Amino acid sequence: MGGADTIYDPYTHYALQAARNASTVLAELGINASPDELLQLIAEPPDPRLGDLGLPLFRYARVAGKRPDELARLVAEKHGRRGSLAAEAAGGYVNFRIDTVDLAETVLKLAGRPGYGYNPAEKPLRIVVEHTSANPIHPLHIGHARNTALGDALARILSNRGHWVQTRYYVDDTGRQVAVLAYGYRLLGEPEPPVDAKPDEWLGHIYALTNLLIELRGVRARVAEIEERARRGGEEEAEEYRRLVERQDRLAADIGRLWPRVGKDVFDRLAEAIMGSPRDPEEEIKRIMAAYERGEDWAKRLVGRVVELALKGIRMTLDKLGVRFDKWDYESMLVWSGLVDKVIAEARRSPYYTIYKGAEAIDTSRLARDKEIRRRLGITLGGDIPPLILRRSDGTTLYTTKDIAYTIYKFRDASADKVINVIGGEQRLPQAQVKLALYALGYRREAENLVTYIYEMVTVPGHKMSSRRGRIITLDWLLDQLYARAREEVEERRPDLSEREKDAIAWSMAKAALRYQMVSVAPLRPISFSFEKALSLKENSAPYLLYTYVRARSVLRKAGETPVLRTDKIPDPERRLIWLIAKYPRAAAEAADDLAPEKLANHLVLIADAYNEFYDKYPILREPDESLRSLRLHITLAVSNVVRHGLGLLGIQVVEKI
RNA sequence: GGGCCCGUAGCCUAGCCAGGAUAGGGCGCCGGCCUUCUAAGCCGGAGACCCGGGGUUCGAAUCCCCGCGGGCCCGCCA
């Protein structure tokens, strides 16, 4: 392997030849067009009968003062047959046909190896992919599933492009939410989670319950105030009163749903502690947050405990999905090590330092007025970008401030050229502020190479998700549902298999279905999650791809040794499949360069469709003609390699049996 | 009020950034195909004025402008 002339990407290999040839021919006609420029224009004709590669000549006809069809005819005539390419004119296009034997031998030789699809970029980069980064207060839910699936796939796809990739999980342990959980946990006497409970799930209930009880406490206090005033003949506050009572009812309903999950003991204890506390819970939470940031021992022990418990549960879920991280970064580390203070000190020296609403801030608003800066930072938000406040009045720092420090840290620690943050669309504004602030502080390279990789929401119709209220659909639960459904299906289809095998297949299906659903649609498209769809394995393409792989593998197994490739007969259907296989490495490269895993998924489906159709129509093992049999087996081998490789890039492991 | 994202058949979706030759798939629906390589498959059929209206261009689903519908954000939360 290796060497300058190693072909990784057969499509580009041929397209580049066509572009060079066309450039030469056009030059002979006095028209100047570089091969690179032509390569950009080359696309596939709509009908394969027209050729493999098509070049529109309209714009060159215009500058040369010729009719497009006339120019196309001239170019095709002059080109004729060169190397492995034959040219033909069609309207204003010149179409190229690749010599079939050349194509088959090149592609099938390459695709016969398991590594086919690896397609290194000319300039490999050092890239950090930060993803998932769910707060350590509850289990991962449906929304995180999209983040995790995208981030993990992106990391794999970028590695396949020859980049050095590092994945990181950012543990937000100094935020308010963790302090809320720590507050509730402390009121319970810092117990061990029940042995049969998943720690993140158990903590998630406590977190939600704590939130709800605090809110209820506030509402009740306000209600009491109004009632008291009414008794003394004060002003009518009927409207507010009515709203408060409604809110109280909703809180009671949420609490009612939660308490059976934590058990009576925990519930009673927490309710009593919060509702009856002489101290204001808000003050207690602030105290925990501030003490933790200062690194006081008691707070470190308390918060450290809940964070580790939550992460233990989160890791269990990630392990199930086969997702690993190279680094786990704690936000507290950024604070304690002085990195956050350093950022604030640098901010004070920045010309964009300002006081906003009485707090220290960076005037991102002023900076964002410069259109050129917005463009360079890839900020698509228009309008005003409000100043970024650096610290709360109590001295504690905000998430965004810490994220500035974290971004700098990621670039430094990994010597990264690029940092990708996989993040929900609702965080566009704070992410833009972080970029602008980095720029303001003089971290221009970092600001320009920080990629905010946005995905839009996963919504569940008829279900208003809220982790604060304990209304979440957990990833674990979802996987269990998918597994149960897949298990039924396997049971029905393959009663001959052992329980272990059936289990393994059902789990693979469940994981594949979930990942595939999250990764196969463009990230900016909002997903309306449907259980019916997710649970229906038939409708989902992941099982379909796995099935295609299993079919191909089954043929190969029965064939025994793969015979020597023969290319004396290559009918059209075979050729079409080979051409699709030829384009796979380009699809993988595009998925990497455009950060678009769905492009890879789409191409895999194209190949699977073509193979299934082929499989149904033509015999492979039963083909009497040895030459055709050899060709078809090599195609089968190539398809199995491509599907396995491609699914692997999406984080999906193939199975050998279904 | 301002900003951003999305809008392609009953439903889901590719193509849009880098305009090009009949807008690809899937689900669902109707009708076929298992004594031969795994039917989670295959074949055939019906179903789209690419949200609407202007503009640019030889050419617009794709670019620009004005609207409409849905989502998200505009907090000393994350």
XYZ file of C-alpha atoms (C1' of nucleotides) in Angstrom:
736
model
C 0.000 0.000 0.000
C 0.938 3.629 -0.228
C 2.888 5.362 -2.921
C 1.965 8.539 -4.720
C -0.102 6.823 -7.356
C -2.218 4.721 -5.029
C -5.844 5.116 -5.988
C -8.189 5.595 -3.066
C -11.045 7.132 -4.968
C -11.745 5.637 -8.418
C -14.442 8.160 -9.271
C -12.106 11.106 -8.860
C -9.370 9.155 -10.582
C -11.495 8.957 -13.760
C -13.148 12.351 -13.417
C -9.741 13.975 -13.152
C -8.614 12.197 -16.317
C -11.698 13.492 -18.099
C -11.087 17.016 -16.812
C -7.453 16.967 -17.947
C -8.333 15.616 -21.346
C -11.091 18.178 -21.796
C -8.782 20.969 -20.704
C -6.242 19.941 -23.325
C -8.823 19.673 -26.087
C -10.415 23.007 -25.217
C -6.986 24.638 -25.230
C -6.479 23.354 -28.768
C -9.722 25.143 -29.644
C -8.408 28.308 -28.061
C -10.558 28.019 -24.936
C -8.907 28.333 -21.573
C -10.273 26.086 -18.831
C -8.232 24.511 -16.063
C -8.649 20.832 -15.171
C -9.705 21.805 -11.640
C -12.401 24.090 -12.929
C -13.672 21.378 -15.265
C -13.553 18.773 -12.527
C -16.003 20.907 -10.569
C -18.397 20.943 -13.516
C -18.274 17.250 -14.242
C -21.321 15.367 -13.070
C -23.092 12.190 -13.953
C -25.517 12.233 -16.863
C -29.115 11.565 -15.834
C -29.218 8.398 -17.914
C -26.260 6.015 -17.642
C -26.647 5.224 -21.325
C -25.342 8.706 -22.054
C -22.037 7.964 -20.382
C -20.368 7.847 -16.977
C -19.239 11.438 -16.691
C -20.750 14.511 -18.292
C -19.311 17.945 -18.856
C -21.638 20.873 -19.685
C -20.031 23.227 -22.198
C -22.582 26.046 -22.272
C -20.424 28.665 -20.593
C -17.420 27.881 -22.827
C -19.593 27.971 -25.922
C -20.710 31.412 -24.850
C -17.193 32.801 -24.484
C -16.079 31.139 -27.721
C -19.095 32.457 -29.591
C -20.152 28.972 -30.681
C -23.339 27.035 -30.334
C -23.117 24.631 -27.376
C -23.968 21.543 -29.395
C -21.437 22.518 -32.023
C -18.694 22.960 -29.437
C -19.631 19.680 -27.774
C -19.395 17.922 -31.125
C -15.988 19.459 -31.808
C -14.611 18.539 -28.414
C -15.933 14.994 -28.606
C -14.483 14.541 -32.066
C -11.066 15.875 -31.103
C -11.037 13.806 -27.927
C -12.173 10.544 -29.467
C -10.746 7.788 -27.396
C -7.905 8.657 -25.010
C -6.600 6.193 -22.484
C -9.551 4.597 -20.753
C -12.002 7.328 -21.759
C -14.175 7.706 -24.859
C -15.991 10.970 -25.514
C -19.344 11.551 -27.157
C -21.385 14.719 -27.695
C -24.974 15.061 -26.542
C -26.558 18.466 -26.896
C -24.332 20.953 -25.130
C -22.591 18.225 -23.174
C -19.554 16.084 -23.745
C -20.029 12.726 -22.100
C -17.245 10.335 -21.241
C -17.469 6.597 -21.043
C -14.915 4.717 -19.028
C -13.524 1.565 -20.551
C -15.468 -1.189 -18.852
C -12.612 -3.626 -18.349
C -10.376 -0.906 -16.970
C -13.140 0.193 -14.606
C -13.977 -3.297 -13.401
C -10.384 -4.287 -12.811
C -9.467 -1.083 -11.051
C -12.515 -0.947 -8.815
C -12.914 -4.609 -7.937
C -9.246 -4.978 -7.123
C -9.453 -2.030 -4.727
C -12.838 -2.912 -3.268
C -11.822 -6.505 -2.661
C -9.859 -5.281 0.340
C -11.656 -4.533 3.599
C -10.083 -1.079 3.870
C -11.700 0.147 0.664
C -13.317 3.502 1.367
C -10.404 4.954 3.268
C -9.818 8.164 1.407
C -7.210 10.422 2.965
C -7.325 14.160 2.376
C -4.353 15.912 0.873
C -3.891 17.865 4.056
C -4.630 15.829 7.164
C -5.722 17.983 10.086
C -5.828 17.602 13.834
C -9.486 17.763 14.737
C -11.237 17.703 18.092
C -14.850 16.576 18.088
C -16.674 17.511 21.256
C -20.052 15.894 21.483
C -22.803 14.613 23.772
C -21.538 16.571 26.808
C -24.839 16.033 28.605
C -25.068 17.550 32.055
C -24.339 15.014 34.781
C -27.770 15.256 36.366
C -29.895 12.723 34.555
C -29.685 9.939 31.977
C -29.161 10.606 28.295
C -32.437 11.141 26.483
C -33.730 11.144 22.914
C -32.256 14.565 22.200
C -28.800 13.404 23.233
C -29.183 10.419 20.971
C -28.947 12.692 17.965
C -25.926 14.498 19.367
C -24.131 11.265 20.238
C -24.935 9.514 16.984
C -23.845 12.514 14.929
C -20.717 13.253 16.934
C -19.534 9.675 16.980
C -20.203 9.203 13.270
C -18.484 12.475 12.467
C -15.384 11.433 14.375
C -15.228 8.122 12.528
C -15.866 9.731 9.154
C -13.157 12.329 9.708
C -10.647 9.677 10.763
C -11.424 7.826 7.584
C -10.482 10.997 5.753
C -7.013 10.666 7.196
C -7.455 13.293 9.877
C -6.208 12.870 13.400
C -9.355 12.950 15.491
C -9.883 13.232 19.190
C -13.297 12.979 20.862
C -14.063 14.860 24.048
C -16.945 14.966 26.509
C -17.359 18.179 28.428
C -18.671 17.611 31.917
C -20.530 20.692 33.043
C -20.117 20.145 36.764
C -20.051 23.786 37.887
C -23.390 24.868 36.494
C -26.551 25.632 38.387
C -28.231 22.375 37.459
C -25.638 20.201 39.169
C -25.921 22.405 42.236
C -29.676 21.834 42.302
C -29.136 18.096 42.215
C -26.421 18.301 44.859
C -28.761 20.300 47.061
C -31.489 17.663 46.848
C -29.024 14.827 47.266
C -27.610 16.403 50.400
C -31.051 16.830 51.897
C -31.511 13.094 51.485
C -28.367 12.458 53.482
C -26.213 11.580 50.476
C -27.375 7.985 50.170
C -26.088 5.201 47.940
C -28.382 4.652 44.974
C -30.462 1.467 45.282
C -28.460 -1.477 43.952
C -31.003 -2.289 41.281
C -31.212 1.299 40.006
C -29.198 2.865 37.231
C -27.480 5.737 39.036
C -28.125 8.418 36.433
C -31.768 7.520 36.239
C -32.165 7.568 39.987
C -30.400 10.921 40.209
C -32.489 12.259 37.353
C -35.611 11.620 39.406
C -34.116 13.329 42.421
C -33.057 16.243 40.285
C -36.526 16.671 38.823
C -38.218 16.200 42.158
C -35.948 18.787 43.758
C -36.764 21.272 41.021
C -40.461 20.651 41.232
C -40.557 20.916 45.014
C -38.598 24.154 44.990
C -40.986 25.586 42.455
C -43.979 24.351 44.394
C -42.603 25.942 47.516
C -42.345 29.256 45.741
C -45.835 29.012 44.304
C -47.340 28.085 47.666
C -45.623 30.990 49.377
C -47.015 33.370 46.808
C -50.491 31.858 47.108
C -50.374 32.237 50.886
C -49.341 35.867 50.471
C -52.293 36.616 48.243
C -54.722 34.826 50.529
C -53.383 36.736 53.491
C -53.761 40.041 51.716
C -57.278 39.140 50.587
C -58.217 38.383 54.189
C -57.124 41.850 55.152
C -59.302 43.207 52.403
C -56.445 44.021 50.090
C -56.534 44.292 46.379
C -58.128 41.640 44.187
C -55.459 39.553 42.513
C -57.823 37.003 41.077
C -56.030 36.621 37.764
C -52.658 35.873 39.280
C -54.258 33.665 41.896
C -55.983 31.592 39.270
C -52.751 31.140 37.326
C -50.868 30.142 40.442
C -53.432 27.527 41.349
C -53.246 26.095 37.843
C -49.488 25.972 38.065
C -49.722 24.295 41.425
C -51.935 21.623 39.914
C -49.506 20.981 37.096
C -46.608 20.719 39.525
C -48.576 18.334 41.686
C -49.253 16.173 38.649
C -45.570 16.025 37.711
C -44.618 15.275 41.286
C -47.288 12.617 41.427
C -45.740 10.859 38.470
C -42.281 10.975 39.947
C -42.796 9.820 43.458
C -43.481 6.160 42.709
C -40.164 6.049 40.905
C -38.081 7.170 43.870
C -40.126 5.416 46.519
C -41.987 6.751 49.518
C -38.979 7.155 51.805
C -36.985 9.310 49.458
C -40.025 11.269 48.423
C -41.214 12.039 51.959
C -37.803 13.022 53.112
C -37.161 15.354 50.193
C -40.610 16.909 50.290
C -40.389 17.551 53.988
C -36.878 18.972 53.778
C -37.630 21.353 50.925
C -41.151 22.417 51.803
C -40.281 22.810 55.463
C -36.835 24.300 55.134
C -36.384 27.531 57.018
C -33.758 28.568 54.531
C -34.381 29.642 50.989
C -33.446 26.764 48.640
C -32.206 29.242 46.043
C -29.678 30.608 48.510
C -28.542 27.093 49.385
C -28.025 26.252 45.731
C -26.023 29.409 45.160
C -23.934 28.588 48.199
C -23.109 25.153 46.846
C -22.258 26.556 43.437
C -19.996 29.253 44.840
C -18.260 26.917 47.267
C -17.652 24.406 44.494
C -16.115 27.016 42.256
C -13.860 28.126 45.120
C -12.874 24.500 45.571
C -14.022 24.142 49.170
C -13.607 20.574 50.326
C -17.166 19.891 51.448
C -18.581 21.117 48.133
C -16.007 19.171 46.119
C -16.943 16.007 47.965
C -20.679 16.570 47.575
C -20.743 17.681 43.964
C -18.001 15.253 42.978
C -20.127 12.433 44.319
C -23.283 13.224 42.322
C -21.296 13.956 39.186
C -19.435 10.661 39.341
C -22.623 8.742 39.988
C -24.382 10.383 37.075
C -21.439 9.859 34.759
C -21.252 6.232 35.750
C -24.785 5.788 34.459
C -24.187 7.863 31.350
C -21.105 5.793 30.554
C -23.134 2.620 30.837
C -25.475 3.907 28.153
C -22.623 5.065 25.941
C -20.931 1.681 26.332
C -24.077 -0.032 25.156
C -23.991 2.112 22.034
C -20.294 1.521 21.522
C -19.393 5.181 21.984
C -16.019 5.988 23.566
C -14.395 9.289 24.325
C -10.698 10.029 24.244
C -10.962 12.699 26.921
C -13.385 13.671 29.646
C -12.989 17.323 30.547
C -14.382 18.759 33.744
C -15.525 22.318 33.748
C -14.385 22.637 37.361
C -10.839 21.953 36.202
C -11.000 25.063 34.041
C -12.065 27.123 37.037
C -9.682 25.673 39.606
C -6.657 25.752 37.337
C -7.089 29.482 36.851
C -7.849 29.231 33.153
C -11.200 30.915 33.556
C -9.643 33.727 35.629
C -7.031 34.141 32.960
C -9.742 34.552 30.351
C -11.434 37.185 32.489
C -8.133 38.997 33.005
C -7.569 38.974 29.254
C -11.099 40.171 28.706
C -10.424 43.178 30.935
C -7.541 44.161 28.696
C -9.641 43.748 25.570
C -10.895 46.861 23.783
C -14.277 45.179 23.795
C -14.451 44.897 27.576
C -17.521 46.641 28.926
C -20.004 46.780 31.760
C -23.428 45.511 30.783
C -26.408 45.537 33.155
C -23.913 46.191 35.896
C -21.868 43.092 35.141
C -18.500 42.544 33.464
C -19.002 41.709 29.819
C -17.557 41.525 26.331
C -19.239 43.795 23.859
C -20.002 41.157 21.261
C -22.714 43.475 20.022
C -20.189 46.027 18.786
C -17.860 43.390 17.384
C -20.698 41.697 15.520
C -21.509 44.857 13.636
C -18.428 44.165 11.510
C -19.766 42.072 8.636
C -16.302 40.860 7.691
C -15.749 39.423 11.161
C -19.098 37.641 11.081
C -18.210 36.133 7.750
C -14.791 34.995 8.891
C -16.260 33.389 11.981
C -19.022 31.755 9.994
C -21.727 33.465 12.023
C -24.979 33.386 10.113
C -27.027 35.112 12.784
C -28.144 38.552 11.748
C -29.288 41.377 13.948
C -27.885 42.281 17.300
C -25.783 39.853 19.282
C -26.127 40.981 22.889
C -23.022 41.421 25.031
C -21.656 38.333 26.715
C -21.707 38.606 30.486
C -18.595 37.073 32.021
C -19.538 36.736 35.673
C -22.576 36.751 37.889
C -22.704 39.426 40.553
C -21.831 36.803 43.150
C -18.556 36.207 41.352
C -19.373 32.784 39.929
C -18.808 32.330 36.233
C -21.255 31.479 33.515
C -21.276 28.573 31.142
C -20.328 30.716 28.165
C -17.326 32.242 29.948
C -16.101 28.812 30.829
C -16.715 27.707 27.274
C -14.311 30.398 26.064
C -11.650 28.967 28.345
C -12.577 25.453 27.300
C -12.277 26.229 23.602
C -8.806 27.661 24.117
C -7.941 24.626 26.202
C -9.145 22.180 23.547
C -7.056 23.860 20.860
C -3.974 23.876 23.079
C -4.282 20.464 24.664
C -4.792 18.678 21.365
C -2.680 21.048 19.236
C -5.810 21.122 17.151
C -6.286 22.785 13.803
C -10.023 22.595 14.176
C -12.482 22.078 16.999
C -15.977 20.861 16.235
C -18.768 21.329 18.771
C -21.782 19.164 18.170
C -24.575 21.180 19.689
C -28.309 21.802 19.530
C -29.641 24.635 17.401
C -31.069 26.469 20.401
C -27.491 27.316 21.352
C -26.667 29.262 18.225
C -26.603 32.588 19.984
C -24.345 31.668 22.913
C -22.030 29.834 20.517
C -21.794 32.915 18.320
C -21.031 34.968 21.429
C -18.261 32.565 22.396
C -16.708 32.892 18.943
C -16.892 36.668 19.003
C -15.480 36.797 22.518
C -12.561 34.593 21.504
C -11.915 36.954 18.647
C -12.144 39.968 20.949
C -9.612 38.405 23.288
C -7.163 37.911 20.443
C -7.766 34.194 19.898
C -8.482 34.711 16.242
C -7.189 31.411 14.943
C -9.294 29.586 17.524
C -12.366 31.660 16.745
C -12.029 31.045 13.025
C -11.482 27.312 13.394
C -14.172 26.604 15.911
C -16.941 24.827 14.049
C -20.368 24.928 15.609
C -22.014 21.813 14.285
C -25.702 22.434 14.714
C -28.452 19.880 14.729
C -32.100 20.723 15.213
C -34.438 19.319 17.805
C -35.799 15.870 18.214
C -39.401 16.306 19.217
C -41.874 13.689 20.252
C -45.416 14.489 19.137
C -47.748 14.930 22.064
C -44.916 14.902 24.549
C -43.389 18.042 25.995
C -39.916 16.990 27.085
C -38.437 18.594 30.147
C -35.605 17.193 32.187
C -36.283 19.761 34.872
C -39.723 18.252 35.320
C -38.600 14.698 34.884
C -40.409 14.279 31.622
C -37.794 12.664 29.459
C -37.672 9.696 27.189
C -34.410 8.071 28.066
C -32.072 6.544 25.566
C -31.925 3.378 27.675
C -35.673 2.984 27.554
C -35.720 3.606 23.848
C -33.039 1.000 23.235
C -34.958 -1.488 25.351
C -38.081 -0.911 23.286
C -36.182 -1.313 20.049
C -34.511 -4.420 21.355
C -37.817 -5.980 22.386
C -39.264 -5.338 18.963
C -36.216 -6.702 17.168
C -36.148 -9.698 19.436
C -39.722 -10.596 18.467
C -38.804 -10.375 14.844
C -35.709 -12.537 15.210
C -37.660 -15.057 17.231
C -40.123 -15.410 14.424
C -37.585 -15.596 11.643
C -34.852 -17.624 13.163
C -36.187 -19.979 15.801
C -33.245 -22.214 14.906
C -30.674 -19.887 16.445
C -29.472 -20.072 20.029
C -30.821 -17.619 22.584
C -27.438 -15.944 22.679
C -27.340 -15.473 18.957
C -30.889 -14.139 18.880
C -30.015 -11.708 21.642
C -26.917 -10.500 19.884
C -28.787 -9.936 16.630
C -31.649 -8.100 18.327
C -29.242 -5.805 20.170
C -27.313 -5.024 17.020
C -30.555 -4.208 15.261
C -31.744 -1.960 18.072
C -28.512 0.015 18.208
C -28.254 0.221 14.439
C -31.843 1.382 14.061
C -31.390 4.144 16.608
C -28.090 5.382 15.238
C -29.252 5.189 11.683
C -32.405 7.126 12.300
C -30.419 9.923 13.905
C -27.655 10.058 11.340
C -29.437 9.462 8.051
C -31.297 12.764 7.904
C -29.604 16.127 7.471
C -28.888 17.555 10.944
C -30.654 20.847 10.302
C -33.892 19.102 9.605
C -35.933 18.807 12.772
C -36.778 15.210 13.637
C -40.223 14.400 14.836
C -39.582 11.162 16.588
C -42.173 8.522 16.013
C -42.218 5.348 18.033
C -44.105 3.583 15.365
C -41.366 4.376 12.904
C -38.460 3.685 15.227
C -39.931 0.418 16.389
C -40.798 -0.724 12.930
C -37.669 -2.427 11.711
C -39.141 -2.800 8.307
C -39.443 0.883 7.700
C -35.981 1.631 8.931
C -33.022 1.364 6.652
C -30.471 0.131 9.160
C -31.887 -3.382 9.295
C -32.167 -3.246 5.533
C -28.466 -2.473 5.175
C -27.549 -5.143 7.689
C -29.715 -7.592 5.842
C -28.004 -6.772 2.563
C -24.626 -7.370 4.169
C -25.726 -10.704 5.624
C -27.019 -11.819 2.249
C -23.761 -10.979 0.531
C -21.744 -12.654 3.243
C -23.866 -15.741 3.033
C -23.151 -16.046 -0.672
C -19.433 -15.594 -0.088
C -19.411 -18.185 2.669
C -21.065 -20.718 0.435
C -18.726 -19.913 -2.428
C -15.691 -20.795 -0.363
C -12.591 -19.344 -1.933
C -13.156 -16.317 -4.167
C -11.927 -17.210 -7.658
C -9.532 -15.087 -9.690
C -11.270 -12.059 -11.173
C -12.253 -12.506 -14.807
C -13.356 -9.560 -16.873
C -13.904 -10.991 -20.327
C -17.684 -10.536 -19.937
C -19.129 -7.539 -18.135
C -22.851 -7.051 -18.748
C -24.564 -3.762 -17.995
C -26.140 -4.648 -14.641
C -22.749 -5.689 -13.308
C -21.183 -2.562 -14.680
C -23.734 -0.357 -12.953
C -22.980 -1.958 -9.618
C -19.264 -1.558 -10.150
C -19.776 2.119 -10.910
C -21.713 2.591 -7.668
C -18.938 0.854 -5.779
C -16.446 3.117 -7.523
C -18.193 6.170 -6.146
C -18.226 5.006 -2.538
C -14.875 6.517 -1.445
C -15.936 9.839 -2.877
C -19.165 9.679 -0.888
C -17.118 8.963 2.242
C -14.841 11.922 1.500
C -17.777 14.236 0.880
C -19.392 13.144 4.108
C -16.160 14.148 5.867
C -15.509 17.417 4.042
C -19.105 18.594 4.286
C -19.558 17.164 7.783
C -22.554 15.308 6.421
C -22.914 11.722 7.607
C -26.232 11.466 5.797
C -24.398 11.544 2.463
C -22.612 8.369 3.402
C -25.831 6.745 4.570
C -27.531 7.656 1.301
C -24.816 6.146 -0.794
C -24.921 2.910 1.163
C -28.639 2.657 0.505
C -28.011 3.172 -3.214
C -25.532 0.319 -3.257
C -27.771 -1.925 -1.185
C -30.738 -1.227 -3.466
C -28.718 -2.061 -6.533
C -27.284 -5.215 -5.026
C -30.636 -6.525 -3.805
C -32.120 -5.981 -7.214
C -29.182 -7.706 -8.812
C -29.276 -10.556 -6.339
C -32.868 -11.222 -7.157
C -32.428 -11.183 -10.895
C -29.209 -13.025 -11.499
C -27.701 -16.184 -10.126
C -24.297 -15.900 -8.506
C -23.284 -19.314 -7.189
C -25.554 -21.065 -9.655
C -24.214 -19.148 -12.642
C -22.818 -21.773 -15.028
C -20.509 -19.393 -16.864
C -17.317 -19.347 -14.817
C -16.310 -15.921 -15.984
C -19.620 -14.335 -14.956
C -19.620 -16.263 -11.719
C -16.217 -14.894 -10.853
C -17.257 -11.350 -11.697
C -20.428 -11.585 -9.609
C -18.602 -13.013 -6.651
C -16.108 -10.177 -6.770
C -18.962 -7.699 -6.877
C -20.549 -9.458 -3.918
C -17.289 -9.238 -2.029
C -16.971 -5.555 -2.858
C -20.527 -4.820 -1.774
C -20.043 -6.610 1.528
C -16.824 -4.683 2.140
C -18.396 -1.354 1.321
C -21.498 -1.888 3.438
C -19.447 -3.069 6.408
C -17.021 -0.188 6.040
C -19.737 2.411 5.596
C -21.856 1.214 8.476
C -18.694 1.164 10.560
C -18.208 4.854 9.815
C -21.712 5.467 11.098
C -20.828 3.566 14.252
C -22.879 0.545 13.298
C -21.399 -2.937 13.677
C -22.463 -5.516 11.145
C -23.722 -8.969 12.061
C -22.983 -12.140 10.136
C -26.397 -13.709 10.594
C -29.908 -12.432 10.757
C -40.505 43.404 17.790
C -35.640 41.259 15.946
C -32.734 37.008 14.353
C -31.826 31.995 12.745
C -33.381 27.019 10.961
C -36.868 24.057 8.244
C -40.942 23.782 4.238
C -40.043 18.590 -2.052
C -46.523 13.113 -3.413
C -51.214 11.172 2.390
C -46.465 10.671 5.568
C -40.786 10.565 5.804
C -36.694 11.940 2.851
C -32.282 12.879 -1.357
C -30.879 16.781 -4.486
C -30.018 23.198 -2.609
C -23.822 25.528 -0.207
C -20.411 25.077 -5.719
C -27.705 26.509 -11.148
C -27.416 22.188 -16.208
C -30.059 17.162 -19.664
C -36.819 13.176 -17.855
C -36.855 15.849 -9.355
C -34.147 10.112 -6.856
C -35.569 6.854 -2.540
C -38.633 4.958 1.432
C -43.389 4.234 4.195
C -48.415 3.584 3.293
C -51.963 1.981 -0.787
C -53.220 -1.556 -5.219
C -51.454 -6.076 -8.005
C -47.719 -10.005 -8.518
C -43.002 -13.319 -6.981
C -40.403 -18.232 -2.041
C -39.341 -27.031 -3.969
C -32.855 -23.259 -6.372
C -27.496 -18.180 -3.379
C -31.285 -15.403 3.803
C -38.754 -12.775 1.024
C -36.021 -7.657 6.854
C -35.980 -9.053 -0.318
C -37.697 -8.365 -5.596
C -41.099 -6.824 -9.826
C -45.309 -3.789 -11.646
C -49.016 0.362 -10.632
C -51.217 4.937 -8.792
C -49.289 9.312 -6.163
C -45.022 15.966 -6.849
C -47.551 22.309 -10.771
C -40.333 21.142 -5.495
C -45.007 26.481 0.332
C -46.802 31.215 -2.700
C -45.398 35.508 -5.726
C -41.771 38.274 -8.265
C -36.601 38.646 -10.216
C -31.525 37.035 -12.256
C -30.034 33.410 -16.229
C -29.480 30.238 -22.514
C -31.243 27.240 -18.162
C -33.918 27.743 -11.222
C -36.061 22.668 -6.463
C -31.043 25.044 -6.359
C -29.152 32.071 -6.528
C -31.697 37.141 -5.042
C -36.117 39.904 -3.163
C -41.160 39.997 -0.878
C -44.600 37.025 1.644
C -46.861 32.447 4.158
C -46.613 28.134 7.574
C -43.898 25.356 11.542
C -39.710 25.229 15.085
C -35.858 27.591 17.962
C -33.347 31.819 20.220
C -33.204 36.946 22.032
C -31.631 35.045 30.848
C -26.173 37.428 35.856
C -29.886 29.154 32.681
C -27.327 25.636 29.851
